[in-house]
Short mmCIF file of C-alpha atoms in Angstrom, two decimals:
data_model
loop_
_atom_site.label_atom_id
_atom_site.label_comp_id
_atom_site.label_asym_id
_atom_site.label_seq_id
_atom_site.Cartn_x
_atom_site.Cartn_y
_atom_site.Cartn_z
CA MET A 1 -4.32 4.78 -31.76
CA THR A 2 -4.16 6.83 -29.45
CA ALA A 3 -6.72 5.95 -26.43
CA SER A 4 -9.66 8.48 -25.66
CA PRO A 5 -9.49 10.55 -22.83
CA ARG A 6 -13.23 9.59 -21.78
CA ASP A 7 -12.71 6.57 -22.20
CA PRO A 8 -15.68 5.20 -19.79
CA LEU A 9 -13.05 2.33 -18.85
CA LEU A 10 -9.80 5.32 -18.17
CA THR A 11 -12.54 7.51 -16.30
CA ALA A 12 -13.62 4.36 -13.62
CA ALA A 13 -10.40 3.76 -13.08
CA ARG A 14 -9.12 7.31 -12.30
CA ILE A 15 -12.50 7.65 -10.14
CA LEU A 16 -12.06 4.17 -7.89
CA ILE A 17 -8.11 4.99 -7.52
CA VAL A 18 -8.89 9.01 -6.38
CA ILE A 19 -11.51 6.95 -3.89
CA ALA A 20 -8.78 4.16 -1.78
CA MET A 21 -6.91 7.32 -2.70
CA VAL A 22 -8.36 8.96 -0.23
CA LEU A 23 -8.72 5.81 1.78
CA ALA A 24 -5.08 5.97 2.70
CA ILE A 25 -4.89 8.90 3.71
CA ILE A 26 -7.67 8.80 6.55
CA VAL A 27 -6.00 4.96 7.69
CA GLY A 28 -2.78 7.29 7.67
CA THR A 29 -4.37 10.10 9.02
CA LEU A 30 -5.97 7.53 11.78
CA MET A 31 -3.25 5.82 13.21
CA VAL A 32 -0.93 9.32 13.53
CA VAL A 33 -3.38 10.25 15.21
CA LEU A 34 -4.85 7.00 17.95
CA LEU A 35 -1.10 7.07 18.44
CA PRO A 36 -0.29 9.73 20.53
CA VAL A 37 -4.13 9.22 21.88
CA MET A 38 -3.18 4.83 23.58
CA ILE A 39 0.85 6.77 24.83
CA VAL A 40 -1.37 9.61 27.16
CA GLY A 41 -4.39 6.50 27.97
CA GLN A 42 -2.03 2.75 28.56
CA GLU A 43 -3.24 2.96 31.81
CA ALA A 44 -7.05 3.69 31.53
CA ILE A 45 -6.17 0.65 28.70
CA LEU A 46 -4.06 -1.50 30.28
CA LYS A 47 -6.98 -0.95 33.12
CA GLU A 48 -10.16 -2.12 30.41
CA LEU A 49 -7.98 -4.56 28.23
CA ALA A 50 -7.79 -6.40 31.95
CA ALA A 51 -11.13 -6.06 33.16
CA GLU A 52 -11.90 -7.96 29.42
CA THR A 53 -9.41 -10.56 29.86
CA GLY A 54 -9.35 -10.75 34.06
CA LYS A 55 -5.39 -10.99 32.81
CA THR A 56 -2.92 -8.35 34.33
CA LEU A 57 -1.52 -6.90 30.64
CA ASP A 58 1.94 -4.80 30.79
CA TRP A 59 3.08 -1.72 28.78
CA GLN A 60 3.65 -4.53 25.84
CA THR A 61 -0.59 -4.80 25.12
CA THR A 62 -0.36 -1.20 24.53
CA ALA A 63 3.47 -0.86 22.73
CA ALA A 64 1.75 -4.28 20.92
CA ILE A 65 -0.82 -2.39 20.08
CA GLN A 66 1.06 0.94 19.18
CA ALA A 67 3.73 -0.90 17.10
CA ILE A 68 0.05 -1.60 15.06
CA LEU A 69 -0.81 0.99 14.95
CA ILE A 70 2.93 2.90 13.57
CA LEU A 71 3.24 0.57 10.76
CA VAL A 72 -0.48 0.26 9.29
CA ALA A 73 0.30 3.93 8.74
CA ILE A 74 3.36 3.45 7.31
CA MET A 75 1.43 0.65 4.67
CA ALA A 76 -1.31 2.94 3.73
CA SER A 77 2.11 5.65 2.38
CA ILE A 78 2.79 3.40 1.03
CA ALA A 79 -0.73 1.92 -1.18
CA TYR A 80 -0.93 5.81 -1.59
CA HIS A 81 2.13 6.23 -2.82
CA TRP A 82 1.86 2.92 -4.83
CA LEU A 83 -2.14 4.18 -5.92
CA ARG A 84 -0.02 8.17 -7.28
CA ASP A 85 1.98 5.70 -9.57
CA LEU A 86 -1.49 3.68 -10.73
CA ARG A 87 -3.64 6.84 -12.05
CA ARG A 88 -0.10 8.97 -12.86
CA VAL A 89 -0.04 5.74 -15.63
CA ILE A 90 -3.37 5.69 -16.28
CA ASP A 91 -3.69 9.32 -16.77
CA SER A 92 -0.08 8.29 -20.09
CA VAL A 93 -2.27 5.57 -21.17
CA GLY A 94 -5.53 8.29 -21.60
CA MET A 95 -3.04 10.21 -24.09
CA GLY A 96 -2.35 7.81 -25.74
CA ASP A 97 0.97 6.82 -24.03
CA PRO A 98 1.43 3.92 -22.24
CA PHE A 99 5.39 3.14 -23.43
CA ALA A 100 6.68 6.17 -21.68
CA PRO A 101 10.12 5.42 -20.17
CA GLU A 102 8.49 6.84 -16.92
CA ASN A 103 5.95 4.14 -17.31
CA ALA A 104 8.39 1.63 -16.82
CA ASP A 105 10.06 2.95 -13.62
CA ARG A 106 6.30 3.48 -12.39
CA LEU A 107 5.22 -0.05 -12.56
CA ALA A 108 8.38 -1.11 -11.07
CA HIS A 109 8.93 1.05 -8.03
CA MET A 110 4.94 0.24 -7.67
CA GLY A 111 6.35 -3.55 -7.42
CA TRP A 112 9.43 -2.92 -4.96
CA LEU A 113 5.87 -1.10 -3.37
CA THR A 114 5.00 -4.14 -3.18
CA VAL A 115 6.98 -5.92 -1.72
CA ALA A 116 7.67 -3.28 1.27
CA ILE A 117 3.87 -3.56 1.64
CA GLU A 118 4.17 -7.40 1.70
CA ALA A 119 7.03 -7.55 3.76
CA LEU A 120 5.03 -5.07 6.32
CA SER A 121 2.27 -7.04 6.63
CA ILE A 122 4.93 -9.66 8.30
CA PRO A 123 5.47 -7.93 11.45
CA VAL A 124 2.63 -6.81 12.04
CA GLY A 125 0.43 -10.30 11.73
CA GLY A 126 3.22 -11.50 14.37
CA VAL A 127 2.39 -9.05 16.62
CA GLY A 128 -1.85 -9.48 15.86
CA GLN A 129 -1.26 -13.19 16.55
CA TRP A 130 1.05 -12.09 20.38
CA LEU A 131 -2.28 -10.08 20.45
CA ALA A 132 -4.83 -12.16 19.66
CA ALA A 133 -4.08 -14.99 22.25
CA THR A 134 -3.64 -12.71 24.69
CA VAL A 135 -7.15 -10.13 24.70
CA LYS A 136 -9.83 -11.20 25.08
CA ASP A 137 -12.42 -11.02 21.39
CA ALA A 138 -8.93 -10.16 19.04
CA THR A 139 -8.92 -11.68 15.99
CA SER A 140 -5.72 -11.73 13.50
CA ASP A 141 -4.60 -12.89 9.80
CA PHE A 142 -1.15 -13.47 9.36
CA GLY A 143 0.77 -14.82 6.49
CA LEU A 144 1.95 -13.90 3.29
CA SER A 145 -0.14 -13.16 0.54
CA LEU A 146 0.18 -15.19 -2.79
CA GLY A 147 -1.46 -12.41 -4.48
CA GLY A 148 0.85 -9.15 -2.96
CA VAL A 149 3.94 -11.72 -4.84
CA LEU A 150 2.50 -12.55 -7.58
CA LEU A 151 0.78 -8.54 -7.86
CA ALA A 152 4.55 -7.88 -7.04
CA LEU A 153 5.54 -10.60 -10.28
CA VAL A 154 3.62 -8.99 -12.60
CA LEU A 155 4.31 -5.39 -11.68
CA PHE A 156 8.70 -5.83 -12.43
CA ILE A 157 7.75 -8.00 -15.90
CA LEU A 158 5.00 -4.86 -16.99
CA ALA A 159 7.76 -3.02 -16.44
CA ARG A 160 11.00 -5.03 -18.60
CA VAL A 161 8.01 -5.03 -21.17
CA PHE A 162 7.19 -1.27 -20.54
CA ARG A 163 10.62 -0.46 -21.07
CA GLU A 164 11.35 -2.67 -24.17
CA GLY A 165 8.38 -0.69 -26.12
CA ALA A 166 9.44 1.97 -25.33
CA ARG A 167 13.01 1.79 -26.46
CA MET A 168 11.30 0.41 -29.48
CA ARG A 169 9.51 3.33 -29.96
CA SER A 170 12.68 5.11 -30.17
CA ASP A 171 14.38 3.31 -32.04
CA LEU A 172 11.66 3.05 -34.98
CA GLU A 173 11.17 6.60 -34.35
CA GLY A 174 15.80 7.39 -35.30
CA THR A 175 15.35 5.55 -38.20
CA VAL A 176 12.43 7.13 -39.83
#
């Protein structure tokens, strides 16, 4: 059975994924642009934060914010690659060839990218917690996402399923 290239579900998924890819590019670019702005304006930022908090803040505060900007830019790049792999899987489904060996590789790659994002969320959350305790009105959410861990597991399992499906299809084609 071949999926129609005009399948509304696949079309909607492609549109949403392209929008998410553009957002990942925007977020990553914004973080990279803000980094030099923070470096150049470090003293002014420290003065403003000190005036708001009533605390004397030092270079560690802006270094922490800069670290978060760098990590979020990396996470946005990883998200972009994850979405690109998903779009390619969806495209192969639309062409009627979901059990291509490349899809197994893509799904495994997406699993590792998910693990990377979850791993990067730990230092982002830790630095965010430190900033929340240091800077007035700052908030932070810290912890591993159970959904992210489960997503990684599902992707690794699906990669095995797709790899086995590709192997079985290859065996079947060899016997005909």
